[in-house]
């Protein structure tokens, strides 16, 4: 495969165009005359729909927008319509509730169909312990990320400040009609555990401050922006790897205020338990050789519930050729520790690495679910692409490495899709790298959909969780039923219990780990561990119910009872849960009591 014809080098290319966030505030009174009849027509269209769970069609919405333009010029955005509905409903009552209006008009509903609203934030650029030959070296970004990626752009625009990023994303969710009650906080950027401990503590605390302030109607952003001195504008887009490296060139960006005490963090945690923007999940990403028992204890104190672990390959020769800096033994040890401490394990795996080939990749993928140290709960599949200014460029130029053709890569992905078991979720299958940053390799953004279509043409059934979750389905009038799956691991036995409806559609599930040996952490030494409890359906406000949603219908309670029954039958005396900060009140209502790092129920 040759270099992509449309590719321009970093030196030639202009910076990527920034996308503006949707407007959440504008002068309602100036547009009331145009907005009110538009809102009335939208309302009547909603009332006329026969399906109580169906959204308005994009075609109908577009027709009404053209009928009622904004002051005769341009069209209203959906975020402006939502803001108008919220403001005008106080003086012009509507027959439909705000919840129903948002449900039928919501922009990008897929963002919260998993039951939570994901808020992704990035750490600042900082040295990385890895020397991977495929990893980008953009010194304006945390390691492995590119400045043209949308999430990285947002982070840079917010000076990588955790408060600004978190508050801003919550504001966007609300503006486009999504709930912000249940927030999954996803921390990306480099190797989390390699950042200074003081920075890690401060970063998470400021994310929680933003959630708490947003829920209370407070906004600290103006004061932060007034004193922020972060500036990446003078840094190059490319460095000469023959003369220097990322760690030598990345600016320290150290600041004396990037610290807080554990007491201050715990105070922010406690406030968040009763906030209307609660953190119901917190994930960070790191490397296998960074995992230790002390690190996992610290992650629990931070409120972390999921770890993204960069395995990349389970072949020692491939790992060495790509200068990963760890071997499979380190990956096995890390994965076992992550599970034993109750964390969800989201593994990263990369086909098409230097030294591999399609058949090796297929066999390597099978090891993820045959080696009893792994069995990941979630997977991100990142096919290797050639990025300018990486060490892999040399291997490409001298012919030692070539990217797979689209057809070959699609065949590997079909193998991945059809060999992922029902207890694993394929969160991502192709990394969202901007096509302009790829020198050569796959630039087909919908390759997952193409691979899924090919698998179905071959008569294959996809069993991973993402392929089976109910999402926006309204066929929830039928009864739910329970299905148990069990698999043996080196450290114990894992149970995956699903609540299903219809044709094997997942409404919710619970992961339970029964250890066969004591843990060094005394709080969970001999406990059965609930590692994850998740209910799907459109994310809903705390306490709300909706007939056609899987949320708040007793599914979680039923799954907890199943876990308790299994633990009792196995003879355990304690059932523990790795609860997020925002889910602690839920488990207390189900008779769990607080420990230092986990919550527990005596059996």
XYZ file of C-alpha atoms in Angstrom:
603
model
C 0.000 0.000 0.000
C 1.354 3.378 -0.989
C 1.147 6.543 1.007
C -2.319 8.066 0.844
C -2.412 10.530 -2.045
C -4.301 13.185 -0.107
C -1.827 13.112 2.776
C 0.094 16.322 3.486
C 3.071 16.461 5.828
C 2.728 18.335 9.092
C 5.009 21.055 7.760
C 2.697 21.668 4.793
C -0.636 21.334 6.529
C -2.692 24.082 8.110
C -4.065 23.435 11.617
C -7.340 21.525 11.722
C -10.488 23.587 11.767
C -11.973 23.869 15.239
C -15.613 22.946 15.778
C -17.652 25.360 17.851
C -19.747 23.871 20.663
C -23.538 24.159 20.331
C -24.973 27.365 21.712
C -26.622 26.781 25.075
C -27.467 30.446 25.716
C -28.812 33.030 23.327
C -31.277 35.905 23.507
C -34.620 34.066 23.709
C -36.664 37.250 23.868
C -35.222 38.475 20.561
C -36.548 35.364 18.794
C -39.749 34.605 20.720
C -42.001 35.532 17.783
C -40.309 32.962 15.510
C -39.621 30.347 18.191
C -43.056 29.971 19.743
C -44.939 28.828 16.601
C -42.038 26.503 15.763
C -42.228 24.951 19.238
C -46.026 24.597 18.930
C -45.700 22.754 15.608
C -43.010 20.490 17.016
C -45.251 19.762 19.989
C -48.233 18.875 17.781
C -46.033 16.622 15.649
C -44.876 14.818 18.792
C -48.432 14.353 20.069
C -49.464 12.898 16.690
C -46.804 10.161 16.727
C -48.362 6.700 17.290
C -45.194 5.266 18.857
C -44.634 6.806 22.320
C -40.899 6.079 22.129
C -40.212 7.322 18.591
C -38.223 10.495 17.948
C -39.254 13.020 15.320
C -37.760 12.318 11.920
C -34.873 14.481 10.772
C -36.812 15.224 7.578
C -39.811 16.592 9.511
C -37.628 18.684 11.807
C -35.763 20.162 8.859
C -39.042 21.064 7.128
C -40.316 22.896 10.219
C -37.005 24.710 10.685
C -37.253 26.052 7.146
C -40.858 27.111 7.742
C -39.811 29.178 10.776
C -36.350 30.647 10.073
C -34.464 32.647 12.655
C -35.510 36.314 12.151
C -35.783 35.525 8.454
C -32.094 34.629 8.243
C -30.690 31.183 8.831
C -32.211 28.321 10.793
C -32.486 27.633 14.491
C -30.148 24.943 15.811
C -31.583 22.159 17.923
C -29.686 23.452 20.934
C -31.382 26.838 20.447
C -34.780 25.141 20.157
C -34.144 23.250 23.386
C -33.028 26.431 25.156
C -36.154 28.174 23.832
C -38.451 25.418 25.051
C -36.952 25.555 28.533
C -37.288 29.330 28.743
C -40.694 29.806 27.094
C -42.418 26.913 28.877
C -42.435 29.086 32.000
C -44.829 31.575 30.352
C -46.351 29.475 27.546
C -47.240 26.025 28.980
C -46.852 23.048 26.647
C -48.743 19.756 26.614
C -45.555 17.720 26.338
C -43.105 17.639 29.245
C -39.510 18.762 28.913
C -38.395 15.140 29.264
C -40.596 14.007 26.341
C -39.646 17.027 24.234
C -35.937 16.293 24.709
C -36.433 12.592 24.055
C -38.073 13.228 20.694
C -35.775 16.061 19.607
C -32.497 14.961 21.205
C -29.358 15.475 19.142
C -27.068 12.454 18.763
C -29.118 10.196 21.076
C -26.512 7.434 20.763
C -24.245 9.415 23.127
C -26.297 8.451 26.184
C -27.994 5.237 25.037
C -25.651 3.193 27.223
C -27.436 4.614 30.279
C -24.795 7.220 31.181
C -23.435 10.450 29.707
C -19.713 9.983 28.935
C -17.490 12.986 29.703
C -13.974 12.619 28.292
C -11.158 14.811 29.604
C -7.442 14.874 28.770
C -4.396 15.257 30.986
C -1.759 17.796 30.041
C 1.280 16.818 27.919
C 3.812 15.028 30.085
C 6.744 12.616 29.648
C 5.817 8.961 29.056
C 7.734 5.843 30.188
C 7.045 4.106 26.854
C 9.126 4.195 23.667
C 6.616 2.538 21.303
C 7.645 2.873 17.655
C 4.054 3.406 16.439
C 3.190 6.155 18.931
C 2.785 9.783 17.733
C 5.226 12.395 19.038
C 3.105 15.556 19.034
C 4.673 17.489 21.926
C 1.595 19.725 22.198
C -0.458 16.698 23.224
C -0.301 13.999 25.896
C 1.581 10.990 24.513
C -0.170 8.909 21.826
C -2.666 11.661 20.938
C -2.791 14.021 17.977
C -3.693 17.689 17.975
C -6.236 17.220 15.165
C -8.354 14.726 17.128
C -11.631 16.376 18.246
C -11.297 15.440 21.934
C -7.682 16.577 22.017
C -8.670 19.856 20.345
C -11.257 20.513 23.044
C -8.669 19.765 25.722
C -6.127 22.146 24.182
C -8.759 24.867 23.784
C -9.421 24.484 27.512
C -5.684 24.561 28.359
C -5.989 20.916 29.524
C -7.670 22.221 32.661
C -9.847 19.477 34.211
C -12.501 21.865 35.519
C -12.902 23.693 32.199
C -13.101 20.443 30.232
C -15.623 18.783 32.553
C -17.902 21.800 32.976
C -17.817 22.487 29.234
C -18.770 18.933 28.247
C -21.647 18.862 30.737
C -22.855 22.161 29.303
C -22.806 20.728 25.767
C -24.750 17.631 26.866
C -27.432 19.780 28.438
C -27.586 22.109 25.413
C -28.301 19.247 23.004
C -30.901 17.612 25.232
C -29.013 14.923 27.124
C -29.176 14.329 30.850
C -26.199 15.041 33.062
C -27.369 13.163 36.156
C -25.212 10.083 35.546
C -21.730 10.944 34.350
C -19.081 8.460 33.260
C -15.788 10.333 33.620
C -13.149 9.085 31.166
C -9.616 10.379 31.744
C -7.319 10.050 28.730
C -3.809 11.136 27.904
C -0.482 9.390 28.148
C 0.166 7.036 31.042
C -1.982 8.186 33.974
C 0.030 6.455 36.677
C 3.272 8.110 35.460
C 2.012 11.624 36.236
C 2.967 13.030 39.672
C 0.689 11.832 42.464
C -0.118 15.412 43.441
C -1.289 16.160 39.869
C -3.428 13.013 39.724
C -5.151 13.894 42.974
C -5.716 17.520 41.920
C -6.937 16.589 38.447
C -9.675 14.264 39.728
C -10.688 16.686 42.459
C -11.171 19.476 39.925
C -13.300 17.208 37.716
C -15.535 16.558 40.718
C -15.602 20.275 41.526
C -16.885 20.939 38.021
C -19.638 18.312 38.305
C -20.706 19.658 41.687
C -20.667 23.276 40.508
C -22.539 22.507 37.297
C -25.284 20.774 39.268
C -25.511 23.735 41.647
C -25.639 26.314 38.841
C -22.160 27.650 39.651
C -19.492 28.452 37.071
C -15.868 28.980 38.066
C -14.633 29.106 34.467
C -14.243 32.908 34.156
C -11.831 33.089 37.107
C -9.838 30.095 35.795
C -9.536 31.595 32.319
C -8.470 34.954 33.765
C -5.395 33.505 35.450
C -4.546 30.597 33.118
C -1.127 30.946 31.484
C -1.014 27.644 29.567
C 0.174 28.218 25.992
C 1.040 25.604 23.368
C 1.019 27.957 20.389
C 4.790 28.235 20.066
C 5.445 24.480 20.019
C 6.237 22.655 16.748
C 3.866 20.122 15.197
C 6.810 17.862 14.460
C 10.175 17.034 16.062
C 13.292 15.477 14.523
C 13.504 12.008 16.076
C 17.096 11.667 14.914
C 18.064 14.510 17.246
C 15.586 14.400 20.100
C 12.512 12.642 21.484
C 9.085 13.413 22.934
C 10.142 13.323 26.586
C 12.999 15.742 25.981
C 10.835 18.250 24.122
C 7.475 18.110 25.886
C 7.118 21.182 28.131
C 6.713 20.473 31.825
C 3.790 22.893 32.249
C 4.291 22.546 35.977
C 2.160 24.705 38.243
C 2.239 25.139 41.993
C -1.563 24.975 42.279
C -1.759 21.445 40.842
C -2.093 19.748 44.212
C -4.704 19.068 46.852
C -4.959 16.923 49.969
C -6.804 13.622 50.172
C -9.155 15.328 52.614
C -10.066 17.953 49.995
C -10.690 15.268 47.400
C -12.855 13.241 49.776
C -14.896 16.371 50.509
C -15.569 16.793 46.776
C -16.476 13.078 46.593
C -18.939 13.373 49.470
C -20.632 16.374 47.868
C -20.960 14.501 44.597
C -22.877 11.639 46.228
C -25.950 13.887 46.401
C -25.279 16.014 43.326
C -27.559 16.066 40.277
C -24.432 15.452 38.177
C -23.055 12.315 39.816
C -19.975 10.410 38.749
C -21.208 6.838 38.237
C -17.980 5.581 36.676
C -14.365 6.742 36.405
C -11.747 5.254 34.101
C -8.070 6.005 33.485
C -5.550 4.493 31.056
C -2.115 3.085 31.790
C 0.442 0.399 30.910
C 0.801 -3.126 32.370
C 4.248 -2.382 33.840
C 2.773 0.544 35.803
C 0.282 -1.622 37.714
C 0.975 -2.596 41.325
C -1.115 -3.162 44.430
C -0.189 0.263 45.804
C -1.234 1.895 42.531
C -4.600 0.104 42.601
C -5.268 1.211 46.168
C -4.558 4.816 45.156
C -6.880 4.485 42.153
C -9.666 3.358 44.465
C -9.075 6.381 46.704
C -9.443 8.564 43.621
C -12.796 6.926 42.875
C -11.649 4.923 39.848
C -13.767 1.930 38.766
C -12.300 0.977 35.363
C -8.765 0.704 33.987
C -7.890 0.957 30.320
C -4.847 -1.271 29.971
C -2.667 -1.097 26.861
C -1.886 -4.750 26.141
C -1.456 -4.173 22.355
C -0.215 -7.739 21.774
C 0.206 -11.026 23.646
C 3.323 -11.999 21.639
C 6.679 -11.250 23.303
C 8.504 -10.995 19.985
C 6.001 -8.446 18.624
C 6.097 -6.459 21.875
C 9.915 -6.308 21.708
C 10.004 -5.278 18.041
C 7.592 -2.444 18.793
C 9.601 -1.372 21.884
C 6.644 -1.661 24.234
C 8.931 -1.911 27.249
C 7.109 -4.841 28.896
C 6.468 -8.498 28.140
C 3.398 -10.751 28.250
C 4.263 -11.839 31.798
C 3.872 -8.232 32.974
C 0.549 -7.985 31.133
C -0.699 -11.207 32.766
C 0.274 -10.000 36.238
C -1.385 -6.607 35.681
C -4.630 -8.052 34.344
C -4.945 -10.446 37.298
C -4.339 -7.658 39.808
C -6.835 -5.338 38.118
C -9.569 -7.966 38.339
C -8.681 -9.057 41.876
C -9.095 -5.476 43.083
C -12.504 -5.331 41.443
C -11.778 -2.948 38.562
C -13.341 -3.353 35.154
C -10.666 -4.296 32.633
C -10.835 -2.500 29.285
C -7.945 -3.810 27.214
C -6.394 -2.161 24.151
C -5.269 -4.541 21.386
C -3.556 -3.662 18.091
C -3.520 -5.729 14.886
C -1.011 -4.994 12.100
C 1.857 -4.204 14.480
C 5.436 -4.390 13.214
C 6.442 -8.068 13.198
C 2.914 -9.444 13.014
C 0.718 -10.600 10.133
C -3.004 -11.347 9.692
C -2.793 -14.977 10.803
C -0.626 -14.122 13.797
C -3.144 -11.431 14.733
C -6.039 -13.867 14.614
C -4.244 -16.308 16.894
C -3.122 -13.513 19.187
C -6.698 -12.272 19.585
C -7.863 -15.739 20.642
C -5.331 -15.676 23.510
C -7.306 -12.839 25.106
C -10.090 -15.326 25.843
C -8.103 -18.529 26.255
C -5.364 -17.369 28.658
C -7.060 -17.432 32.106
C -5.165 -14.300 33.171
C -7.058 -12.031 30.763
C -10.689 -12.412 29.652
C -11.164 -8.612 29.341
C -14.559 -7.069 30.110
C -14.227 -4.502 27.315
C -11.959 -4.123 24.312
C -10.711 -1.307 22.130
C -9.293 -2.556 18.836
C -6.760 -0.132 17.359
C -5.349 -1.295 13.995
C -1.872 0.154 13.594
C -1.731 3.125 11.233
C 1.376 4.945 10.118
C 1.591 8.433 11.618
C 4.244 10.927 10.561
C 7.097 11.458 12.973
C 7.060 7.979 14.484
C 9.889 5.463 14.548
C 7.676 3.122 12.511
C 8.221 5.446 9.508
C 11.717 4.021 9.067
C 10.442 0.434 8.984
C 7.868 1.488 6.383
C 10.371 3.350 4.216
C 12.817 0.441 4.091
C 10.063 -2.081 3.393
C 10.073 -3.975 6.687
C 6.477 -2.997 7.559
C 3.398 -2.452 5.418
C -0.185 -1.681 6.455
C -2.815 -4.277 5.641
C -5.071 -3.559 2.715
C -8.641 -2.597 3.600
C -9.826 -6.059 2.538
C -7.259 -7.881 4.706
C -7.893 -5.632 7.718
C -11.651 -6.122 7.328
C -11.080 -9.902 7.352
C -9.099 -9.628 10.608
C -11.878 -7.506 12.127
C -14.517 -10.054 11.103
C -12.474 -12.615 13.051
C -12.398 -10.230 16.033
C -16.142 -9.542 15.889
C -17.129 -13.198 15.579
C -14.776 -14.471 18.302
C -15.641 -11.942 20.989
C -17.730 -13.698 23.672
C -21.034 -12.425 25.030
C -19.515 -11.146 28.289
C -17.143 -8.699 26.538
C -18.053 -5.322 25.032
C -16.239 -4.115 21.918
C -16.212 -0.445 22.848
C -14.277 0.594 19.759
C -13.009 -1.264 16.708
C -11.111 1.431 14.814
C -9.463 4.426 16.462
C -10.863 7.774 15.357
C -7.608 9.179 13.952
C -8.220 12.053 11.503
C -7.558 10.812 7.959
C -5.191 13.719 7.349
C -2.829 12.419 10.042
C -2.473 8.952 8.496
C 0.470 8.591 6.100
C -0.702 5.144 5.036
C -3.157 2.647 6.438
C -6.884 2.469 6.913
C -8.830 5.722 6.529
C -12.270 4.131 6.205
C -14.159 5.547 9.181
C -17.024 3.028 8.989
C -14.826 -0.062 8.791
C -16.551 -1.554 11.840
C -19.921 -1.381 10.099
C -18.400 -2.929 6.972
C -16.902 -5.785 9.000
C -20.207 -6.349 10.832
C -22.050 -6.499 7.507
C -19.522 -8.983 6.132
C -19.849 -11.163 9.247
C -23.619 -11.273 8.853
C -23.249 -12.137 5.152
C -21.214 -15.130 6.297
C -24.096 -16.156 8.569
C -22.257 -15.227 11.768
C -24.021 -13.967 14.895
C -22.303 -11.200 16.832
C -22.464 -11.849 20.565
C -20.478 -9.045 22.160
C -22.447 -6.766 24.486
C -22.451 -3.729 22.209
C -24.009 -5.755 19.394
C -26.823 -6.911 21.699
C -27.587 -3.972 24.025
C -31.114 -2.564 23.727
C -29.982 0.999 22.931
C -33.018 2.892 21.541
C -35.219 -0.156 21.136
C -38.842 0.362 22.197
C -39.655 -3.359 22.266
C -39.457 -3.518 26.035
C -43.067 -4.426 26.779
C -42.129 -8.080 27.089
C -40.765 -9.715 30.231
C -37.087 -9.840 31.061
C -35.328 -13.129 31.729
C -31.992 -13.995 33.357
C -29.044 -15.802 31.753
C -25.882 -16.942 33.570
C -22.425 -17.346 32.000
C -19.406 -18.593 33.941
C -15.695 -18.786 33.134
C -12.682 -19.933 35.138
C -9.703 -17.663 35.700
C -6.370 -18.130 37.454
C -7.489 -16.117 40.477
C -11.044 -17.418 40.752
C -14.363 -17.733 38.935
C -16.194 -15.004 37.059
C -19.990 -14.935 36.665
C -21.645 -12.793 34.025
C -25.385 -12.531 34.628
C -27.592 -10.811 32.049
C -31.117 -9.491 32.076
C -32.413 -10.120 28.559
C -35.478 -9.320 26.516
C -36.637 -10.144 23.000
C -34.080 -11.779 20.746
C -31.151 -11.969 23.183
C -31.127 -8.175 23.733
C -29.210 -7.037 26.822
C -31.175 -4.824 29.224
C -28.600 -5.033 31.998
C -25.867 -7.208 33.452
C -23.741 -7.791 36.534
C -20.165 -9.113 36.801
C -19.306 -11.123 39.909
C -15.830 -12.391 40.798
C -15.408 -15.215 43.297
C -11.742 -15.446 44.347
C -10.025 -18.749 45.050
C -7.358 -17.085 47.223
C -7.190 -14.185 49.665
C -6.364 -10.682 48.463
C -3.530 -8.712 50.068
C -5.946 -5.819 50.564
C -7.563 -6.773 53.907
C -10.829 -4.976 53.172
C -11.650 -7.467 50.391
C -9.477 -10.384 51.504
C -12.143 -13.059 51.044
C -15.100 -11.168 49.564
C -17.134 -11.935 46.506
C -16.721 -8.833 44.347
C -19.367 -7.125 42.236
C -17.150 -5.630 39.558
C -19.842 -4.006 37.446
C -23.596 -3.469 37.468
C -24.970 -1.793 34.352
C -28.465 -1.150 33.017
C -28.893 0.029 29.426
C -31.381 2.385 27.805
C -31.412 6.151 27.299
C -29.763 7.854 30.279
C -32.496 9.198 32.558
C -32.590 11.600 35.448
C -32.215 10.127 38.913
C -35.572 8.798 40.097
C -37.309 9.156 36.718
C -39.140 6.304 35.047
C -40.058 5.811 31.415
C -42.159 2.973 30.096
C -39.937 2.158 27.133
C -36.553 2.496 28.850
C -34.589 -0.217 30.602
C -33.573 2.289 33.273
C -35.219 2.457 36.707
C -37.402 -0.621 36.258
C -35.922 -2.818 38.971
C -33.411 -4.545 36.684
C -30.457 -3.565 38.890
C -32.213 -4.807 42.037
C -32.954 -8.156 40.387
C -29.327 -8.599 39.332
C -28.091 -7.727 42.829
C -30.347 -10.427 44.276
C -28.866 -12.915 41.817
C -25.361 -11.962 42.975
C -26.312 -12.352 46.620
C -27.863 -15.759 45.967
C -24.744 -17.016 44.151
C -22.426 -15.770 46.901
C -24.499 -17.461 49.610
C -24.615 -20.726 47.685
C -20.822 -20.643 47.345
C -20.434 -20.176 51.096
C -19.045 -16.629 51.165
C -19.887 -14.326 54.074
C -19.311 -10.924 52.432
C -20.470 -9.413 49.149
C -18.430 -6.330 48.167
C -18.847 -3.833 45.351
C -16.385 -1.482 43.636
C -18.866 1.374 43.642
C -18.333 4.720 41.978
C -18.682 7.843 44.102
C -22.090 8.643 42.646
C -23.477 5.114 43.080
C -22.724 4.824 46.804
C -26.256 5.973 47.825
C -27.772 3.321 45.527
C -25.860 0.516 47.223
C -26.625 1.873 50.686
C -30.307 1.555 49.832
C -29.601 -2.116 49.159
C -28.036 -2.649 52.613
C -24.374 -2.190 51.679
C -22.235 -0.305 54.200
C -19.215 1.876 53.480
C -15.682 0.620 53.823
C -12.519 2.606 53.199
C -12.281 1.627 49.503
C -15.363 -0.482 48.762
C -18.902 -1.082 49.996
C -19.928 -4.348 51.643
C -22.971 -6.426 52.507
C -22.815 -9.140 55.141
C -24.495 -12.356 54.035
